[in-house]
Coordinates of C-alpha atoms in Angstrom, one line a residue:
X247 CA 7.8 -8.2 68.5
X248 CA 5.7 -11.3 68.7
X249 CA 3.3 -9.9 66.0
X250 CA 6.3 -9.3 63.7
X251 CA 7.6 -12.8 64.2
X252 CA 4.1 -14.1 63.3
X253 CA 4.0 -11.9 60.3
X254 CA 7.4 -13.1 59.1
X255 CA 6.0 -16.6 58.7
X256 CA 4.9 -17.2 55.0
X257 CA 2.0 -19.3 56.2
X258 CA 0.6 -16.2 58.0
X259 CA 0.0 -14.7 54.6
X260 CA -1.3 -18.0 53.0
X261 CA 2.0 -18.6 51.3
X262 CA 3.8 -22.0 51.1
X263 CA 6.4 -22.4 53.9
X264 CA 9.1 -23.5 51.5
X265 CA 9.3 -20.3 49.4
X266 CA 12.6 -18.4 49.5
X267 CA 10.8 -15.2 50.5
X268 CA 11.9 -15.1 54.1
X269 CA 15.5 -15.6 53.2
X270 CA 15.3 -12.9 50.5
X271 CA 13.4 -10.4 52.6
X272 CA 15.8 -10.9 55.6
X273 CA 18.7 -10.1 53.3
X274 CA 17.4 -6.7 52.1
X275 CA 19.2 -3.7 53.5
X276 CA 17.3 -0.6 54.8
X277 CA 17.8 1.4 51.7
X278 CA 16.9 -1.4 49.3
X279 CA 13.5 -1.9 47.7
X280 CA 11.3 -4.9 46.9
X281 CA 9.0 -4.4 43.9
X282 CA 5.9 -6.6 43.8
X283 CA 4.2 -6.9 40.4
X284 CA 0.6 -8.0 40.6
X285 CA -2.0 -7.8 43.4
X286 CA -2.1 -11.6 43.7
X287 CA 1.5 -11.4 44.9
X288 CA 0.5 -8.8 47.6
X289 CA 0.9 -11.5 50.4
X290 CA 4.5 -11.8 49.4
X291 CA 4.9 -8.0 49.6
X292 CA 3.3 -8.0 53.1
X293 CA 5.7 -10.7 54.2
X294 CA 8.6 -8.7 53.0
X295 CA 7.3 -5.6 54.7
X296 CA 7.2 -7.6 58.0
X297 CA 11.0 -7.8 57.7
X298 CA 11.1 -4.0 57.8
X299 CA 11.9 -3.8 54.1
X300 CA 10.4 -1.1 51.8
X301 CA 7.9 -2.6 49.3
X302 CA 6.2 -1.1 46.3
X303 CA 3.3 -3.1 44.9
X304 CA 2.2 -2.2 41.3
X305 CA -0.8 -3.4 39.4
X306 CA -3.4 -2.2 36.9
X307 CA -6.3 -3.0 39.2
X308 CA -7.4 -0.2 41.5
X309 CA -9.7 -2.4 43.5
X310 CA -7.0 -4.9 44.3
X311 CA -4.6 -2.2 45.2
X312 CA -7.1 -0.7 47.7
X313 CA -7.6 -4.2 49.2
X314 CA -3.8 -4.7 49.6
X315 CA -3.5 -1.2 51.2
X316 CA -6.2 -2.1 53.7
X317 CA -4.6 -5.3 54.6
X318 CA -1.2 -3.6 55.1
X319 CA -2.9 -1.0 57.4
X320 CA -4.7 -3.7 59.4
X321 CA -1.4 -5.5 59.9
X322 CA 0.4 -2.3 60.9
X323 CA 2.7 -2.5 57.8
X324 CA 1.5 0.6 56.0
X325 CA 4.7 2.5 56.7
X326 CA 6.8 0.1 54.6
X327 CA 4.2 -1.1 52.1
X328 CA 3.4 1.3 49.2
X329 CA 1.2 0.8 46.2
X330 CA 0.8 2.3 42.8
X331 CA -1.8 1.7 40.0
X332 CA -0.1 1.8 36.6
X333 CA -0.7 0.5 33.1
X334 CA 1.9 -2.3 32.8
X335 CA 2.3 -1.5 29.1
X336 CA 3.0 2.2 29.6
X337 CA 4.8 4.4 32.1
X338 CA 6.8 2.7 34.8
X339 CA 8.1 4.0 38.1
X340 CA 11.7 5.1 38.3
X341 CA 12.8 2.4 40.8
X342 CA 15.8 0.1 41.0
X343 CA 14.7 -2.9 43.2
X344 CA 16.9 -5.5 44.7
X345 CA 14.1 -8.0 44.9
X346 CA 11.2 -8.3 42.4
X347 CA 8.3 -10.6 43.1
X348 CA 6.1 -11.3 40.1
X349 CA 2.7 -13.0 39.9
X350 CA 3.1 -15.2 36.8
X351 CA -0.5 -14.7 35.9
X352 CA 0.2 -11.0 35.3
X353 CA 2.8 -12.0 32.7
X354 CA 0.4 -14.6 31.3
X355 CA -2.4 -12.1 31.0
X356 CA -0.4 -9.7 28.8
X357 CA 0.2 -10.1 25.0
X358 CA 3.7 -11.4 24.1
X359 CA 5.1 -8.1 23.1
X360 CA 3.9 -6.3 26.3
X361 CA 5.1 -9.2 28.5
X362 CA 8.5 -9.2 26.8
X363 CA 8.8 -5.4 27.2
X364 CA 7.8 -5.6 30.9
X365 CA 10.3 -8.4 31.7
X366 CA 13.1 -6.6 29.8
X367 CA 12.3 -3.4 31.8
X368 CA 12.2 -5.2 35.1
X369 CA 15.6 -6.8 34.3
X370 CA 17.1 -3.5 33.3
X371 CA 15.9 -1.8 36.5
X372 CA 17.0 -4.6 38.9
X373 CA 20.2 -3.9 40.8
X374 CA 23.3 -6.1 40.2
X375 CA 22.9 -9.2 42.3
X376 CA 19.2 -8.6 42.6
X377 CA 16.6 -11.3 42.1
X378 CA 13.3 -11.9 40.4
X379 CA 11.0 -14.4 42.1
X380 CA 8.1 -15.8 40.1
X381 CA 5.7 -17.3 42.7
X382 CA 2.7 -19.5 41.9
X383 CA 0.1 -19.2 44.6
X384 CA -1.6 -22.5 44.1
X385 CA -0.8 -26.1 43.0
X386 CA -3.1 -25.7 40.0
X387 CA -1.3 -22.8 38.6
X388 CA 1.6 -23.2 36.2
X389 CA 4.5 -21.0 36.0
X390 CA 5.5 -19.6 32.7
X391 CA 7.1 -22.4 30.6
X392 CA 10.9 -22.9 30.9
X393 CA 11.5 -21.9 27.2
X394 CA 10.2 -18.4 28.2
X395 CA 12.6 -18.3 31.1
X396 CA 15.5 -19.2 28.8
X397 CA 14.5 -16.6 26.3
X398 CA 14.2 -13.8 28.9
X399 CA 16.7 -14.8 31.5
X400 CA 19.7 -16.0 29.6
X401 CA 22.9 -15.3 31.6
X402 CA 20.9 -15.1 34.9
X403 CA 21.3 -17.8 37.6
X404 CA 18.0 -19.8 37.8
X405 CA 16.8 -21.8 40.7
X406 CA 13.3 -23.4 41.0
X407 CA 11.2 -25.7 43.2
X408 CA 8.2 -27.8 42.4
X409 CA 5.2 -29.1 44.4
X410 CA 3.1 -32.0 43.3
X411 CA 5.2 -32.3 40.3
X412 CA 4.6 -28.7 39.1
X413 CA 6.9 -25.7 39.5
X414 CA 5.6 -23.3 42.2
X415 CA 8.4 -20.8 42.3
X416 CA 11.3 -19.8 40.1
X417 CA 14.1 -17.5 41.3
X418 CA 16.4 -15.7 38.9
X419 CA 19.5 -13.8 40.0
X420 CA 21.1 -11.0 38.1
X421 CA 24.9 -11.5 37.7

């Protein structure tokens, strides 16, 4: 019990304490899924798994996936934390997550057409009332510019927070 409480602290995973992750993870029901896109967002997925939620981490990088699996096993979270290596421009798992955590560098690393296709697919698979959280893991990183959010997330409710004058997370909620 004490270990789980420690694991439910964002700082245990090297995440900023002011992210909405704990609130979001704590609101997931037993049958709901959190999808994490990108190995760099794996700490967010591990935090969510510490709340006894089911997590699926997807990425194109096998080495990163293996490292995330090892960390989950070491933290006794392997039962709730699952991984899958996929090509983000190709096949996509048949899941309908309630929470999607996205490493913005993944979107930034894709060409515009692939990034647009991925975001559109993630939006279409997200359950009504579900959320997408774009989480910047360092002060130096920029989130995707606001015009991109407006283009991709029109009609969704948008909430954001900044640190040192730069946005570090952006939360979008599906109506």
